[in-house]
Coordinates of C-alpha atoms and ligand atoms in Angstrom, one line a residue:
X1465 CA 0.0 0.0 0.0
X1466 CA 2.9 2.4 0.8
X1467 CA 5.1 1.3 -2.1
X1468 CA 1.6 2.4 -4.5
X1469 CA 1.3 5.8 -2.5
X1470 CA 5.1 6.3 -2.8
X1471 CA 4.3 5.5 -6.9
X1472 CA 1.7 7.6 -7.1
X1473 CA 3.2 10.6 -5.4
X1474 CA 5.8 9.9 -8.0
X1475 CA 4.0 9.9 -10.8
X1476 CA 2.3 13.3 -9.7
X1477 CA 5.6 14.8 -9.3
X1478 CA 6.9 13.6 -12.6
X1479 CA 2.7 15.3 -14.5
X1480 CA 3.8 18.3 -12.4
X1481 CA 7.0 19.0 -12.9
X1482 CA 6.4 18.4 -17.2
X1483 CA 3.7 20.8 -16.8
X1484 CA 5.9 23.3 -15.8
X1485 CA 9.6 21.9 -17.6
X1486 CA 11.0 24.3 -19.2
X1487 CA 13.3 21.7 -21.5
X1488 CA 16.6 22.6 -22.6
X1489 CA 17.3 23.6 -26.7
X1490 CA 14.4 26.4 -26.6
X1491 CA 14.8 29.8 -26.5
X1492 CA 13.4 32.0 -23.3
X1493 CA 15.5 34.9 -24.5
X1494 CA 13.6 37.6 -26.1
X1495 CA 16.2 39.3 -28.0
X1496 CA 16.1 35.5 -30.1
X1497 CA 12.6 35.5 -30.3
X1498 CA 13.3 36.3 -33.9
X1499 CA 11.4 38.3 -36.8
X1500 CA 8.4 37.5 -38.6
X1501 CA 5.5 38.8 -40.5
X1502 CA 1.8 37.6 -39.1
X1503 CA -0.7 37.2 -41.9
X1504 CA -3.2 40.0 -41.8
X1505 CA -6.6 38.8 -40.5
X1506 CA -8.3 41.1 -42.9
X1507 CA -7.0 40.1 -46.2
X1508 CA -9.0 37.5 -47.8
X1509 CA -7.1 34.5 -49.5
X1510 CA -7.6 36.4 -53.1
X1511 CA -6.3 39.4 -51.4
X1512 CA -9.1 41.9 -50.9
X1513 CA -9.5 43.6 -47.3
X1514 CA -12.6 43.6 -45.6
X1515 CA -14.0 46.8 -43.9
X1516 CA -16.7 45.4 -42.9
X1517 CA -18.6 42.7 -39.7
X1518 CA -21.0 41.5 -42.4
X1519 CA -17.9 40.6 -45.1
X1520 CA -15.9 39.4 -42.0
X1521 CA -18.9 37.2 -40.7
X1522 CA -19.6 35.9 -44.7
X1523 CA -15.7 35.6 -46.2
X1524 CA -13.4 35.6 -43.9
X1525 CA -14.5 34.3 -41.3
X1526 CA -15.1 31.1 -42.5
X1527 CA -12.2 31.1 -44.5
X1528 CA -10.2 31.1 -41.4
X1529 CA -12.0 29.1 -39.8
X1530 CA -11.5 26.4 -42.2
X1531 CA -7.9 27.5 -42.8
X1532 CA -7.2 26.7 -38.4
X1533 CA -9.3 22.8 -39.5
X1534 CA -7.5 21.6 -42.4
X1535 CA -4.0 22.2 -41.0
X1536 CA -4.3 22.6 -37.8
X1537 CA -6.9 20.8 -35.1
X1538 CA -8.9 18.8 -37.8
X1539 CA -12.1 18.6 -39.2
X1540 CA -14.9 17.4 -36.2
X1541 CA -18.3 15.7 -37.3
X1542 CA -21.2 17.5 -36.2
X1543 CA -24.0 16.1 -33.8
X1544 CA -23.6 11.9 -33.6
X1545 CA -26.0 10.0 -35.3
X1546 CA -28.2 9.6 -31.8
X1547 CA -27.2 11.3 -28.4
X1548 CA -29.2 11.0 -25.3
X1549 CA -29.4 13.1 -21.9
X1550 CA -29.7 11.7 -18.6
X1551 CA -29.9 13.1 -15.3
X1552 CA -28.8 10.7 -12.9
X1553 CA -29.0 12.5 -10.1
X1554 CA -29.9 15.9 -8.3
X1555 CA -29.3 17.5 -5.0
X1556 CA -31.1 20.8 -3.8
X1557 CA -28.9 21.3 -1.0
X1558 CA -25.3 20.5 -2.1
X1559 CA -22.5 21.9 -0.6
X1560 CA -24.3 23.1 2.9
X1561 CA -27.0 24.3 1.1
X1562 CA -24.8 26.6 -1.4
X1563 CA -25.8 24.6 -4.4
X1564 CA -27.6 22.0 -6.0
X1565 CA -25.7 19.9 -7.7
X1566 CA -26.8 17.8 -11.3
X1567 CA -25.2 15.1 -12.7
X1568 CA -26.1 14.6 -16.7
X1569 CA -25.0 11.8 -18.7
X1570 CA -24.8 12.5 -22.3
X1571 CA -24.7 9.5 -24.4
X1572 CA -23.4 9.0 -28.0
X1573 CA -24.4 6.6 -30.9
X1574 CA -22.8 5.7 -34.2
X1575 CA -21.5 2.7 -35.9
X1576 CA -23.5 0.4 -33.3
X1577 CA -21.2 1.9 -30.5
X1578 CA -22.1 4.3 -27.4
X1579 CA -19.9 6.3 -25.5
X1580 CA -21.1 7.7 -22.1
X1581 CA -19.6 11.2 -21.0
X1582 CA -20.8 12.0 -17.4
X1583 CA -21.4 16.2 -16.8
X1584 CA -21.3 17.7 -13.4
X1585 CA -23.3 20.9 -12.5
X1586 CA -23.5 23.3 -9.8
X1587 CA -25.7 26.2 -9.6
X1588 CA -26.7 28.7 -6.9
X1589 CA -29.2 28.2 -4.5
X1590 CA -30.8 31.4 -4.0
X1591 CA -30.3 33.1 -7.0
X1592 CA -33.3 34.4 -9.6
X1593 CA -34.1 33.0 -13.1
X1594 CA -31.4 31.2 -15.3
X1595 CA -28.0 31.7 -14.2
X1596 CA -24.5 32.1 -16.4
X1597 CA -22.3 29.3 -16.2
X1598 CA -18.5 28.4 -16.7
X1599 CA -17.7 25.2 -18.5
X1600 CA -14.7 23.6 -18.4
X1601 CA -13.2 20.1 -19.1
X1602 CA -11.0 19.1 -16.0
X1603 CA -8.1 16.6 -16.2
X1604 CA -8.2 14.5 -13.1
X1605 CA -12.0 13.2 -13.2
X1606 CA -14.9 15.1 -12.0
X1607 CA -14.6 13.9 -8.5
X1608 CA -11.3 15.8 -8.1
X1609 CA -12.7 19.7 -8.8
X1610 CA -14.5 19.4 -5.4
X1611 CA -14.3 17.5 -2.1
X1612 CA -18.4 17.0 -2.2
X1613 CA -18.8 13.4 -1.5
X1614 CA -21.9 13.3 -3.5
X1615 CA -20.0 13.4 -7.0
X1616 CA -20.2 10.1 -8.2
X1617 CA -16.7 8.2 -9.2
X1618 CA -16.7 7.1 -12.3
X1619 CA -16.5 3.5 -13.0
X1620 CA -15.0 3.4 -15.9
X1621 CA -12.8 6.3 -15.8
X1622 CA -9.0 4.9 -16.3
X1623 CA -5.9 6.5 -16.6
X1624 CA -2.2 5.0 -17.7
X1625 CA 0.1 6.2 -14.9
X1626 CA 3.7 6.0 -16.2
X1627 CA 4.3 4.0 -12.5
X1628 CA 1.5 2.2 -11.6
X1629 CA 0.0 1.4 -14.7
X1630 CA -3.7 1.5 -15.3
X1631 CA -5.6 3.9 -12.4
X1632 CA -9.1 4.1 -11.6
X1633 CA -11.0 7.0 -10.0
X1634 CA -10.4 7.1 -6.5
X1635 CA -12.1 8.4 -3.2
X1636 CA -8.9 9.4 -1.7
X1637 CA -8.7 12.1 -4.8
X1638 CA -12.1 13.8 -4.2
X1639 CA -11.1 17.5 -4.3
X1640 CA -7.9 17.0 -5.6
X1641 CA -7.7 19.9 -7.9
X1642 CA -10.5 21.8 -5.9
X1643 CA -8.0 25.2 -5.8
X1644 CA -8.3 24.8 -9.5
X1645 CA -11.7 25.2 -9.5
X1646 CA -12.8 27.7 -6.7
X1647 CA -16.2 26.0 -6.9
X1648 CA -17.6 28.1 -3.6
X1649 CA -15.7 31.2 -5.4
X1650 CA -18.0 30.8 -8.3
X1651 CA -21.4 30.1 -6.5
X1652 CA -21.0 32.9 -4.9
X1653 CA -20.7 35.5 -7.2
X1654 CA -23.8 34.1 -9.0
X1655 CA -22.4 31.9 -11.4
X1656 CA -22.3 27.9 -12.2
X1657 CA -20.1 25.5 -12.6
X1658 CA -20.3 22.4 -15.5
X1659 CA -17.4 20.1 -15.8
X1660 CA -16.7 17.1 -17.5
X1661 CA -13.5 14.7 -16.8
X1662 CA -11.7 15.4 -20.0
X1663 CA -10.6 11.2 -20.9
X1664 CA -14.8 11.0 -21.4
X1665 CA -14.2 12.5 -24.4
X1666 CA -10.9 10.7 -26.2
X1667 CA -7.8 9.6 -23.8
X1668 CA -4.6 12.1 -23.8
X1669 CA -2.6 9.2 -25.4
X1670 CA -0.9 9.2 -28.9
X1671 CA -2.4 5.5 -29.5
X1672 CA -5.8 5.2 -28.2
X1673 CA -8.4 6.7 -31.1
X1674 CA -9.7 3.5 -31.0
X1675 CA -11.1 3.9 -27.4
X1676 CA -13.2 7.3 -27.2
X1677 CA -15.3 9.0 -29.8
X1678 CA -13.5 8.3 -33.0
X1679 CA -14.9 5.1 -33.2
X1680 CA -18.6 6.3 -33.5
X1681 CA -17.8 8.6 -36.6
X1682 CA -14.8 5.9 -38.7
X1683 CA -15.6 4.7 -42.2
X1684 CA -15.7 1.2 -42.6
X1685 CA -11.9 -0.5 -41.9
X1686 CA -10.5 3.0 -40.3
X1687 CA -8.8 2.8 -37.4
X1688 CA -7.4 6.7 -36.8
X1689 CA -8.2 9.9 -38.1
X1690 CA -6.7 11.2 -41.5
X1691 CA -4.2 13.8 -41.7
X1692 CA -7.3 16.0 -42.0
X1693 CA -10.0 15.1 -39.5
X1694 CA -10.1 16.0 -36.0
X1695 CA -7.4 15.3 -33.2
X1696 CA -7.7 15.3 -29.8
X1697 CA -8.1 18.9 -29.1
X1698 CA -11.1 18.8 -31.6
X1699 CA -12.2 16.2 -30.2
X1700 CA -12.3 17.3 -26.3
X1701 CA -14.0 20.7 -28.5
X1702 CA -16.5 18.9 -29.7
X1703 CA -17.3 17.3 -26.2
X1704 CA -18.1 20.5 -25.1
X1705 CA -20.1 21.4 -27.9
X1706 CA -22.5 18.6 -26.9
X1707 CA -22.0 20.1 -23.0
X1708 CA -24.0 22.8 -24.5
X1709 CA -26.2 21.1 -26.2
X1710 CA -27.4 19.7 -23.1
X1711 CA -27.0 23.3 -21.2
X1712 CA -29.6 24.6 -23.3
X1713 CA -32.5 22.4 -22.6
X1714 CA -31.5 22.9 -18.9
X1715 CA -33.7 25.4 -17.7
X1716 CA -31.2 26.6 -14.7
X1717 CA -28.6 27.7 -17.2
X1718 CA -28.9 30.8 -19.0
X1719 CA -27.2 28.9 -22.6
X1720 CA -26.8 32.2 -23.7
X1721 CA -24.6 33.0 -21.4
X1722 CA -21.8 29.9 -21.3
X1723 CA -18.4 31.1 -20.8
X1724 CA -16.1 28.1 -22.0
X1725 CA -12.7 27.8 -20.2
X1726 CA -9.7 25.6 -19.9
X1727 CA -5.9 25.7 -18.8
X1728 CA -3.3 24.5 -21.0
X1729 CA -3.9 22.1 -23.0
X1730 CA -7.8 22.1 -22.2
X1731 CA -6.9 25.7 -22.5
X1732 CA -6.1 24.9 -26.2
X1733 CA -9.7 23.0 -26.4
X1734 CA -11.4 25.9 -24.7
X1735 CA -10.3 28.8 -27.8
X1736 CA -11.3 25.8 -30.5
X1737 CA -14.0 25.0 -29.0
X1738 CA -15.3 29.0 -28.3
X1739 CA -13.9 30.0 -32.2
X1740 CA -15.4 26.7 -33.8
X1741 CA -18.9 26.8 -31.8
X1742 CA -20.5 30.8 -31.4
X1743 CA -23.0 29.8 -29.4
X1744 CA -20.2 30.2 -26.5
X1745 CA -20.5 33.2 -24.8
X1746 CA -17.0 34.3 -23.7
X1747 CA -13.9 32.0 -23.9
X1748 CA -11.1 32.4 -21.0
X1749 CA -7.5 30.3 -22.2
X1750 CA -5.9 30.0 -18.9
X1751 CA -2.1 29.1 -19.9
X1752 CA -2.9 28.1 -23.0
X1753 CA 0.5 28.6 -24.9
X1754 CA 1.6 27.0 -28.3
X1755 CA -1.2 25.8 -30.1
X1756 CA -3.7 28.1 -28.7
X1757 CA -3.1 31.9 -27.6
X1758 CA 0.5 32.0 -27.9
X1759 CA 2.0 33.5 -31.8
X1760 CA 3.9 30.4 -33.3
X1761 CA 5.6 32.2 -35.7
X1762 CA 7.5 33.8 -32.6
X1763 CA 10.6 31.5 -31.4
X1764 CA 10.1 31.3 -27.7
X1765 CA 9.6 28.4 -25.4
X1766 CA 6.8 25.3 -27.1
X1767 CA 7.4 25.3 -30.8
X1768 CA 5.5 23.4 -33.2
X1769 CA 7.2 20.9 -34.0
X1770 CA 7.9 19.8 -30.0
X1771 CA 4.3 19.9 -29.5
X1772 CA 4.0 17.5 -32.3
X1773 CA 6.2 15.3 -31.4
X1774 CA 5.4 15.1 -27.9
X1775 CA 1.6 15.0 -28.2
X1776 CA 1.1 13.8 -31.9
X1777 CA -2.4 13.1 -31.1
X1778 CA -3.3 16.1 -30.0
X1779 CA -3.7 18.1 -33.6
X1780 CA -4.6 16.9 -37.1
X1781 CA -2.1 15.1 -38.9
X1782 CA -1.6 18.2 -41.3
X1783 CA -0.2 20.3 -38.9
X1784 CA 3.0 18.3 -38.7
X1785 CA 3.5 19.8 -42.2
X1786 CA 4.4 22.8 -40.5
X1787 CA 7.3 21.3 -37.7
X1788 CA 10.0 23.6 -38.3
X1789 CA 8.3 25.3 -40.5
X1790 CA 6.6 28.0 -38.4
X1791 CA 6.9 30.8 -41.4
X1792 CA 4.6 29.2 -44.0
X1793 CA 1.8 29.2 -41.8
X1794 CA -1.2 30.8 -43.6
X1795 CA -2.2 31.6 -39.8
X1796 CA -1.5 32.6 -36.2
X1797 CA -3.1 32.7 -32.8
X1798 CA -4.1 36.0 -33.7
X1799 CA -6.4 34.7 -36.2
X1800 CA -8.0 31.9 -34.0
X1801 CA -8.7 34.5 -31.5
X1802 CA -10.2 36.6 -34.1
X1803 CA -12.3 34.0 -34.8
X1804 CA -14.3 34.7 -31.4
X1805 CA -14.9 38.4 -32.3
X1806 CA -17.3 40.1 -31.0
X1807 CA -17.4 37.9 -28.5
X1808 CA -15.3 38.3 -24.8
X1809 CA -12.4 36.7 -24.4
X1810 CA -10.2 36.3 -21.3
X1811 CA -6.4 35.2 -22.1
X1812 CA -4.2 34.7 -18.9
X1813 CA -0.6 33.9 -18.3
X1814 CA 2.0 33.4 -15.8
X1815 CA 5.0 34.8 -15.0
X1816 CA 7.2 31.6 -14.8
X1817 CA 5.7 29.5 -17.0
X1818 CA 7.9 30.7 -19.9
X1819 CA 6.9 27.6 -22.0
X1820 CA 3.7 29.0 -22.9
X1821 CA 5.4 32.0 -23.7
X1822 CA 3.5 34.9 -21.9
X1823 CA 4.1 37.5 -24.1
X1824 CA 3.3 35.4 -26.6
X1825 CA 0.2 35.1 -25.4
X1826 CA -0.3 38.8 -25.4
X1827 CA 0.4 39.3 -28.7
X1828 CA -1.6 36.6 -30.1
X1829 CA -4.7 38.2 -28.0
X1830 CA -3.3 42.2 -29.2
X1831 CA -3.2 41.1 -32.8
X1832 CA -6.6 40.1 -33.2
X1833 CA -7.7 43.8 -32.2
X1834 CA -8.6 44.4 -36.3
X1835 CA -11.6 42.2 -36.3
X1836 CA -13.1 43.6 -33.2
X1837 CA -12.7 47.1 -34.0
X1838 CA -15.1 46.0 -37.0
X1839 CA -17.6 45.2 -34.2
X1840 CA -16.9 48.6 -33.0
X1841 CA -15.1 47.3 -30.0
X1842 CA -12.3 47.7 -28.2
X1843 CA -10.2 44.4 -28.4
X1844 CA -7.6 44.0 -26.4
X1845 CA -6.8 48.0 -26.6
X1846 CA -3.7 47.9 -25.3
X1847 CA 0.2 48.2 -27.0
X1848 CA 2.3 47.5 -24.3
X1849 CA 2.4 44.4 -21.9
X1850 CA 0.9 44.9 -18.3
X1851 CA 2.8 44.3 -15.6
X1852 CA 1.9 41.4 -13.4
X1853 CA -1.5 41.6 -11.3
X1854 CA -2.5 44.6 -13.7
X1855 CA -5.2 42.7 -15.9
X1856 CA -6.9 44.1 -18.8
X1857 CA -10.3 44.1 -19.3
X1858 CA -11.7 45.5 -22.2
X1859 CA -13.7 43.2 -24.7
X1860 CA -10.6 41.1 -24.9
X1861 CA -8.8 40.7 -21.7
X1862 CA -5.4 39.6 -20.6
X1863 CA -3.7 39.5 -17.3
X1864 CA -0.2 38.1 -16.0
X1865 CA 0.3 36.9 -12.4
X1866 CA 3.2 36.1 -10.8
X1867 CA 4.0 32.4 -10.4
X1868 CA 3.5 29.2 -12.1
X1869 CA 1.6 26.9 -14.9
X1870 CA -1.4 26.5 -12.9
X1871 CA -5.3 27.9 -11.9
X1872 CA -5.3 29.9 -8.8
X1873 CA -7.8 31.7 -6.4
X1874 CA -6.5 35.6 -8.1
X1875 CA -7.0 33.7 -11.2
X1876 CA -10.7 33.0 -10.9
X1877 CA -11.6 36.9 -8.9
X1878 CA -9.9 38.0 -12.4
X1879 CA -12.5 35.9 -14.6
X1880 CA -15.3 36.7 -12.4
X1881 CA -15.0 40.4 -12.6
X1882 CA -14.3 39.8 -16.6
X1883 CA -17.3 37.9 -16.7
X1884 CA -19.4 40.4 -14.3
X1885 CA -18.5 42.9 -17.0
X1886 CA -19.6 41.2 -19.8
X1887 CA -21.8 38.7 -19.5
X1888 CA -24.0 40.5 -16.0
X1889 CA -22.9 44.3 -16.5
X1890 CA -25.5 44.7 -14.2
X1891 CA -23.5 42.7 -11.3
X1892 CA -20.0 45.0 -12.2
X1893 CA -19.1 48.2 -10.4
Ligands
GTR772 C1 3.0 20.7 -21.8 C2 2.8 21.1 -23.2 C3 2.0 22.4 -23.2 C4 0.8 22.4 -22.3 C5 1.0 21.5 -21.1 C6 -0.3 21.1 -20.4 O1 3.8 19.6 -21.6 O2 4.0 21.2 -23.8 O3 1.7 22.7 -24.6 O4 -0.3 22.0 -23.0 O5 1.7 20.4 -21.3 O6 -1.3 20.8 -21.0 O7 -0.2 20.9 -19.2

């Protein structure tokens, strides 16, 4: 029993510490972050600029759009061929009374298969009418956001630990990740709270399409996506794409008012998923570095063809094309996050976790200024990086805090006021 604890505290270590690696042979200088040019979000591919949100919402924006699937995360299917809703269970008086607590399971159909992925939701006791709600994929299982003992542990939820092999979800780690989530935080300020356990969706492994929701969507005899189709990031996009499917024929969500968020690699998901799918309200990309709000073409920290060869699952086969290669990209970060315009989003870094590449992140979010001035908003509306703890918050908003790749308490009072601002300007002072 000890030798398993002492594995497992291992293991952690080893997830934590390559969450915040910052590997040797990649630049964290910025006087090598290099030149380059970033493609002008609005010039069309036969080179006319648009002046206009109706010739941006008609031309160009799907022109992006399917510029960011073919070479980058992959082409996703729409709804499956059957999906089902089920509420399993409901509490009134969760959490002393704070919240009651749902728990949905959606279910998929196709190609005589099903695939079950279990939603948890909190919302407010107390509070009037429909409320806005943050959704989120998390990465430990949905029994690890918050101590509650009512959250049910998935059966069938497995994980391959590098040390102890296959794990299952596990009492001992309800609340595991709960200062991620700053569920209490969140109920408080009038909000909800819908997460789903990410490895629902597909598994974060370079070898298993076989096991999630590829499956439901092959052509006879395939066993793996093509080079164009969707990868995992689409995939885990698409998951919360059917989240909201099911948030709008919940009548305690306001589904107009879904603010889709994610750190890191879910962060990744989280601007897909809130560029690809409009009916997301706001998008926040906690961390979300190389491969979503950071510029690629800039050399610092993840590069693109690292993050293909360390996750090769994670984007379409296409975008391995471009390892090395960051130049002849018809697109950058800038362009995904224009995609969200008029939209709010929310990009946040930290100061240590140089991977990501902060300012990178910045930029990316700066850049895409253009297309929401054709809105008539603000963007980002700032030139210069903030200092730490000084956050932005115009349409786009962008803050840096000190410390490392993770979600904090300062974190979520940032996204609450963002979203009290935009989604409940009635709640903001
Ligand atoms: C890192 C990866 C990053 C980021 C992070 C995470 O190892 O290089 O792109 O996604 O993992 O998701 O924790």
């Amino acid at each position: 029993m000890m030798k398993l604890y002492i594995g497992i505290v291992f293991a952690s270590l080893i997830l934590s510490a390559l969450a915040i690696a910052q590997p040797a042979g990649f630049n964290y200088d910025e006087a090598k972050a290099g030149t380059y040019s970033l493609p002008d979000p609005l010039v069309t591919i036969s080179g006319k600029r648009v002046t206009d949100a109706e010739t941006w919402n008609n031309v160009r924006r799907p022109e992006i759009l399917q510029l960011l699937e073919t070479n980058m995360y992959g082409r996703s299917p729409g709804k499956p061929e059957k999906m089902t809703f089920e509420l399993n269970g409901i509490d009134a008086h969760a959490l002393g009374g704070k919240a009651v607590r749902k728990q949905v399971t959606a279910s998929f159909f196709g190609n005589g298969k099903s695939l079950p992925m279990d939603i948890l939701i909190y919302v407010p006791t107390g509070v009037k009418g429909p409320v806005p709600v943050f959704l989120g994929l998390n990465f430990g299982g949905n029994h690890t956001v918050h101590s509650d003992p009512g959250i049910t542990l998935s059966k069938r939820w497995t994980r391959t630990d590098p040390v102890n092999g296959v794990i299952h979800a596990s009492a001992k780690d309800r609340g595991s990740a709960a200062s991620r989530w700053q569920v209490e935080k969140i109920l408080e300020r009038g909000y909800g709270l819908a997460t789903i356990y990410y490895g629902d969706i597909t598994p974060d492994h370079a070898d298993r399409f076989q096991d999630g929701v590829h499956p439901l969507f092959y052509k006879p005899g395939q066993t793996k996506p093509e080079d164009g189709e969707w990868g995992a990031v689409a995939a885990w996009a698409w998951g919360l794409s059917r989240a909201m499917d099911y948030l709008a024929t919940d009548k305690d969500v306001d589904a107009s008012r879904v603010a889709v968020v994610g750190h890191s690699r879910i962060g990744k998901t989280a601007l897909w998923a809130g560029a690809h799918d409009p009916r997301f309200a706001m998008v926040i990309a906690i961390q979300s570095g190389e491969g979503g709000a950071a510029l690629s073409k800039r050399n610092f920290g993840e590069t693109v063809e690292r993050i293909n060869t360390s996750f090769p699952h994670w984007f379409a086969g296409n975008y391995k094309k471009f390892n090395g290669k960051e130049a002849a990209l018809p697109f950058d970060s800038h362009m995904l996050i224009a995609l969200i315009a008029p939209r709010p989003i929310y990009v946040s870094s930290a100061q240590e976790d140089v991977w990501s590449d902060p300012r990178g992140e910045f930029l990316g979010a700066r850049n895409a200024d253009p297309v929401y001035a054709l809105f008539g908003k603000k963007g980002l509306g700032a030139n210069a990086m903030p200092a730490v703890h000084q956050p932005i918050m115009n349409t786009i908003g962008y803050h840096i805090r000190e410390g490392k790749h993770e979600v904090t308490a300062y974190d979520w009072d940032r996204y609450l006021d963002f979203a009290d601002k935009q989604l409940r300007p009635s709640a903001a002072n």
